[in-house]
CSV table of N, CA and C in Angstrom, one decimal:
chain,number,residue,atom,x,y,z
A,1,THR,N,68.0,-152.7,-180.2
A,1,THR,CA,67.6,-152.8,-181.6
A,1,THR,C,66.2,-152.1,-181.8
A,2,ASP,N,66.0,-151.6,-183.0
A,2,ASP,CA,64.7,-151.0,-183.3
A,2,ASP,C,63.8,-152.2,-183.7
A,3,LEU,N,62.5,-152.1,-183.3
A,3,LEU,CA,61.6,-153.1,-183.6
A,3,LEU,C,61.3,-153.3,-185.1
A,4,ARG,N,61.4,-152.1,-185.8
A,4,ARG,CA,61.1,-152.1,-187.2
A,4,ARG,C,62.4,-151.8,-188.0
A,5,LEU,N,63.1,-152.8,-188.4
A,5,LEU,CA,64.3,-152.6,-189.1
A,5,LEU,C,64.0,-152.7,-190.6
A,6,PRO,N,64.7,-151.9,-191.4
A,6,PRO,CA,64.5,-152.0,-192.9
A,6,PRO,C,65.1,-153.3,-193.4
A,7,GLY,N,64.5,-153.8,-194.5
A,7,GLY,CA,65.1,-155.0,-195.1
A,7,GLY,C,64.6,-156.3,-194.5
A,8,GLY,N,65.4,-157.3,-194.4
A,8,GLY,CA,64.9,-158.6,-194.1
A,8,GLY,C,64.5,-158.9,-192.7
A,9,VAL,N,65.5,-158.9,-191.7
A,9,VAL,CA,65.2,-159.3,-190.4
A,9,VAL,C,64.8,-158.1,-189.5
A,10,GLY,N,63.6,-158.2,-188.9
A,10,GLY,CA,63.2,-157.2,-188.0
A,10,GLY,C,63.8,-157.3,-186.6
A,11,GLY,N,63.6,-156.3,-185.8
A,11,GLY,CA,64.2,-156.3,-184.4
A,11,GLY,C,63.8,-157.4,-183.6
A,12,ALA,N,62.5,-157.8,-183.6
A,12,ALA,CA,62.0,-158.9,-182.8
A,12,ALA,C,62.7,-160.2,-183.2
A,13,GLU,N,62.8,-160.5,-184.5
A,13,GLU,CA,63.4,-161.7,-185.0
A,13,GLU,C,64.9,-161.7,-184.7
A,14,LEU,N,65.6,-160.5,-184.8
A,14,LEU,CA,67.0,-160.4,-184.4
A,14,LEU,C,67.2,-160.8,-182.9
A,15,ALA,N,66.3,-160.2,-182.1
A,15,ALA,CA,66.4,-160.5,-180.6
A,15,ALA,C,66.2,-162.0,-180.4
A,16,LYS,N,65.2,-162.6,-181.0
A,16,LYS,CA,65.0,-164.0,-180.8
A,16,LYS,C,66.2,-164.9,-181.2
A,17,ARG,N,66.8,-164.5,-182.3
A,17,ARG,CA,68.0,-165.3,-182.8
A,17,ARG,C,69.2,-165.1,-181.8
A,18,LEU,N,69.4,-163.9,-181.4
A,18,LEU,CA,70.5,-163.6,-180.4
A,18,LEU,C,70.3,-164.2,-179.1
A,19,LEU,N,69.0,-164.1,-178.6
A,19,LEU,CA,68.7,-164.7,-177.3
A,19,LEU,C,68.8,-166.2,-177.3
A,20,PHE,N,68.5,-166.8,-178.5
A,20,PHE,CA,68.7,-168.3,-178.6
A,20,PHE,C,70.2,-168.6,-178.4
A,21,ARG,N,71.1,-167.8,-179.0
A,21,ARG,CA,72.5,-168.1,-178.9
A,21,ARG,C,73.0,-167.8,-177.5
A,22,ASP,N,72.5,-166.7,-176.9
A,22,ASP,CA,72.9,-166.3,-175.5
A,22,ASP,C,71.7,-165.8,-174.7
A,23,PRO,N,71.1,-166.7,-173.9
A,23,PRO,CA,69.9,-166.4,-173.2
A,23,PRO,C,70.1,-165.3,-172.1
A,24,GLN,N,71.4,-165.0,-171.8
A,24,GLN,CA,71.6,-163.9,-170.8
A,24,GLN,C,71.9,-162.5,-171.5
A,25,LEU,N,71.8,-162.5,-172.8
A,25,LEU,CA,72.0,-161.2,-173.5
A,25,LEU,C,71.0,-160.1,-173.0
A,26,LYS,N,71.5,-158.9,-172.9
A,26,LYS,CA,70.7,-157.8,-172.6
A,26,LYS,C,70.1,-157.2,-173.9
A,27,VAL,N,68.7,-157.1,-173.9
A,27,VAL,CA,68.1,-156.6,-175.1
A,27,VAL,C,67.2,-155.4,-174.7
A,28,VAL,N,67.4,-154.3,-175.5
A,28,VAL,CA,66.6,-153.1,-175.3
A,28,VAL,C,66.0,-152.8,-176.7
A,29,PHE,N,64.7,-152.8,-176.8
A,29,PHE,CA,64.0,-152.4,-178.0
A,29,PHE,C,63.7,-150.9,-178.0
A,30,MET,N,63.7,-150.3,-179.2
A,30,MET,CA,63.2,-148.9,-179.3
A,30,MET,C,62.4,-148.9,-180.5
A,31,SER,N,61.3,-148.1,-180.4
A,31,SER,CA,60.4,-148.0,-181.5
A,31,SER,C,59.5,-146.7,-181.3
A,32,GLY,N,59.0,-146.2,-182.4
A,32,GLY,CA,58.1,-145.1,-182.3
A,32,GLY,C,56.7,-145.6,-182.0
A,33,ASP,N,56.5,-146.9,-182.1
A,33,ASP,CA,55.2,-147.6,-181.9
A,33,ASP,C,55.5,-149.0,-181.4
A,34,VAL,N,55.4,-149.3,-180.1
A,34,VAL,CA,55.6,-150.6,-179.6
A,34,VAL,C,54.3,-151.4,-179.7
A,35,PRO,N,54.2,-152.4,-180.6
A,35,PRO,CA,53.0,-153.1,-180.8
A,35,PRO,C,52.6,-154.0,-179.6
A,36,LYS,N,51.3,-154.2,-179.5
A,36,LYS,CA,50.8,-155.0,-178.4
A,36,LYS,C,51.4,-156.4,-178.4
A,37,GLU,N,51.8,-157.0,-179.5
A,37,GLU,CA,52.5,-158.3,-179.6
A,37,GLU,C,53.8,-158.3,-178.8
A,38,PHE,N,54.4,-157.1,-178.7
A,38,PHE,CA,55.7,-157.0,-177.9
A,38,PHE,C,55.4,-157.4,-176.5
A,39,TYR,N,54.4,-156.8,-175.9
A,39,TYR,CA,54.1,-157.1,-174.5
A,39,TYR,C,53.9,-158.5,-174.2
A,40,ALA,N,53.2,-159.2,-175.1
A,40,ALA,CA,52.9,-160.7,-174.9
A,40,ALA,C,54.2,-161.5,-175.0
A,41,GLU,N,55.1,-161.1,-175.9
A,41,GLU,CA,56.2,-162.0,-176.2
A,41,GLU,C,57.5,-161.6,-175.5
A,42,PHE,N,57.8,-160.3,-175.3
A,42,PHE,CA,59.1,-159.8,-174.9
A,42,PHE,C,59.1,-159.0,-173.5
A,43,ALA,N,57.9,-158.6,-173.1
A,43,ALA,CA,58.0,-157.7,-171.9
A,43,ALA,C,58.5,-158.3,-170.7
A,44,ALA,N,58.4,-159.6,-170.6
A,44,ALA,CA,59.0,-160.3,-169.4
A,44,ALA,C,60.5,-160.5,-169.4
A,45,THR,N,61.1,-160.3,-170.6
A,45,THR,CA,62.5,-160.6,-170.8
A,45,THR,C,63.3,-159.5,-171.3
A,46,CYS,N,62.7,-158.5,-171.9
A,46,CYS,CA,63.4,-157.4,-172.5
A,46,CYS,C,62.9,-156.1,-172.1
A,47,LEU,N,63.6,-155.0,-172.4
A,47,LEU,CA,63.1,-153.7,-172.1
A,47,LEU,C,62.8,-153.0,-173.4
A,48,ALA,N,62.0,-151.9,-173.3
A,48,ALA,CA,61.6,-151.2,-174.5
A,48,ALA,C,61.5,-149.7,-174.1
A,49,ILE,N,61.8,-148.9,-175.1
A,49,ILE,CA,61.7,-147.4,-174.9
A,49,ILE,C,61.0,-146.9,-176.2
A,50,GLU,N,60.1,-146.0,-176.1
A,50,GLU,CA,59.4,-145.5,-177.2
A,50,GLU,C,60.0,-144.2,-177.7
A,51,LYS,N,60.1,-144.1,-179.0
A,51,LYS,CA,60.6,-142.8,-179.6
A,51,LYS,C,59.5,-141.8,-179.7
A,52,PRO,N,59.7,-140.6,-179.6
A,52,PRO,CA,61.0,-140.0,-179.2
A,52,PRO,C,61.2,-140.1,-177.7
A,53,PHE,N,62.5,-140.2,-177.3
A,53,PHE,CA,62.8,-140.3,-175.9
A,53,PHE,C,64.0,-139.3,-175.6
A,54,SER,N,64.0,-138.9,-174.3
A,54,SER,CA,65.1,-138.0,-173.9
A,54,SER,C,66.4,-138.8,-173.6
A,55,ARG,N,67.4,-138.1,-173.4
A,55,ARG,CA,68.7,-138.7,-173.0
A,55,ARG,C,68.5,-139.4,-171.6
A,56,GLU,N,67.8,-138.7,-170.8
A,56,GLU,CA,67.6,-139.2,-169.4
A,56,GLU,C,66.8,-140.5,-169.4
A,57,GLN,N,65.8,-140.6,-170.3
A,57,GLN,CA,65.0,-141.8,-170.4
A,57,GLN,C,65.8,-142.9,-170.9
A,58,LEU,N,66.7,-142.7,-171.9
A,58,LEU,CA,67.5,-143.7,-172.4
A,58,LEU,C,68.5,-144.2,-171.4
A,59,ILE,N,69.1,-143.3,-170.6
A,59,ILE,CA,70.0,-143.6,-169.6
A,59,ILE,C,69.4,-144.5,-168.5
A,60,ARG,N,68.1,-144.2,-168.1
A,60,ARG,CA,67.4,-145.0,-167.2
A,60,ARG,C,67.2,-146.4,-167.7
A,61,VAL,N,66.7,-146.5,-168.9
A,61,VAL,CA,66.5,-147.8,-169.5
A,61,VAL,C,67.8,-148.7,-169.6
A,62,LEU,N,68.9,-148.0,-170.1
A,62,LEU,CA,70.1,-148.7,-170.2
A,62,LEU,C,70.7,-149.1,-168.8
A,63,GLU,N,70.5,-148.3,-167.8
A,63,GLU,CA,70.9,-148.7,-166.5
A,63,GLU,C,70.1,-149.9,-166.0
A,64,LYS,N,68.8,-149.9,-166.2
A,64,LYS,CA,68.0,-151.0,-165.8
A,64,LYS,C,68.4,-152.3,-166.6
A,65,ALA,N,68.7,-152.1,-167.9
A,65,ALA,CA,69.1,-153.3,-168.6
A,65,ALA,C,70.4,-153.9,-168.1
A,66,LEU,N,71.3,-153.0,-167.7
A,66,LEU,CA,72.7,-153.5,-167.3
A,66,LEU,C,72.7,-153.9,-165.8
A,67,SER,N,71.7,-153.6,-165.1
A,67,SER,CA,71.7,-153.9,-163.7
A,67,SER,C,71.4,-155.4,-163.5
A,68,PRO,N,71.9,-156.0,-162.4
A,68,PRO,CA,71.6,-157.5,-162.2
A,68,PRO,C,70.2,-157.8,-162.3
A,69,GLY,N,69.9,-158.8,-163.2
A,69,GLY,CA,68.5,-159.2,-163.4
A,69,GLY,C,67.7,-158.4,-164.4
A,70,GLY,N,68.3,-157.3,-164.9
A,70,GLY,CA,67.6,-156.5,-165.9
A,70,GLY,C,67.7,-157.0,-167.3
A,71,ALA,N,66.6,-157.0,-168.0
A,71,ALA,CA,66.6,-157.4,-169.5
A,71,ALA,C,67.3,-158.7,-169.8
A,72,THR,N,67.0,-159.7,-169.0
A,72,THR,CA,67.6,-161.0,-169.3
A,72,THR,C,66.5,-162.0,-169.5
A,73,SER,N,66.9,-163.3,-169.5
A,73,SER,CA,65.9,-164.3,-169.7
A,73,SER,C,65.1,-164.5,-168.4
A,74,ALA,N,65.5,-163.9,-167.3
A,74,ALA,CA,64.7,-163.9,-166.1
A,74,ALA,C,63.4,-163.2,-166.3
A,75,PRO,N,62.3,-163.5,-165.6
A,75,PRO,CA,61.0,-162.9,-165.9
A,75,PRO,C,60.9,-161.5,-165.2
A,76,LYS,N,61.7,-160.6,-165.8
A,76,LYS,CA,61.6,-159.2,-165.3
A,76,LYS,C,61.5,-158.3,-166.6
A,77,GLY,N,60.9,-157.1,-166.5
A,77,GLY,CA,60.9,-156.3,-167.6
A,77,GLY,C,60.3,-154.9,-167.3
A,78,LEU,N,60.5,-154.0,-168.2
A,78,LEU,CA,60.1,-152.6,-168.0
A,78,LEU,C,59.8,-152.0,-169.4
A,79,VAL,N,58.7,-151.3,-169.5
A,79,VAL,CA,58.4,-150.6,-170.7
A,79,VAL,C,58.3,-149.2,-170.3
A,80,GLU,N,59.1,-148.3,-170.8
A,80,GLU,CA,59.0,-146.8,-170.5
A,80,GLU,C,58.1,-146.1,-171.5
């Protein structure tokens, strides 16, 4: 999800709601500007990639998210 979605619910709120329903959900945020609040709230459980990013960077982040223990409620995380 993008951190800054147009309209009502932003990406962070969307992730919170979805993770509440399924704590094992894999979440990857993307944004042109990852705010400092992200690191405090989500860095331990979700992954992030900053725009613009290359196809290779996106592949690395998605591989990490889909690997065992990547981007879950377990205390692991990566910000590229």
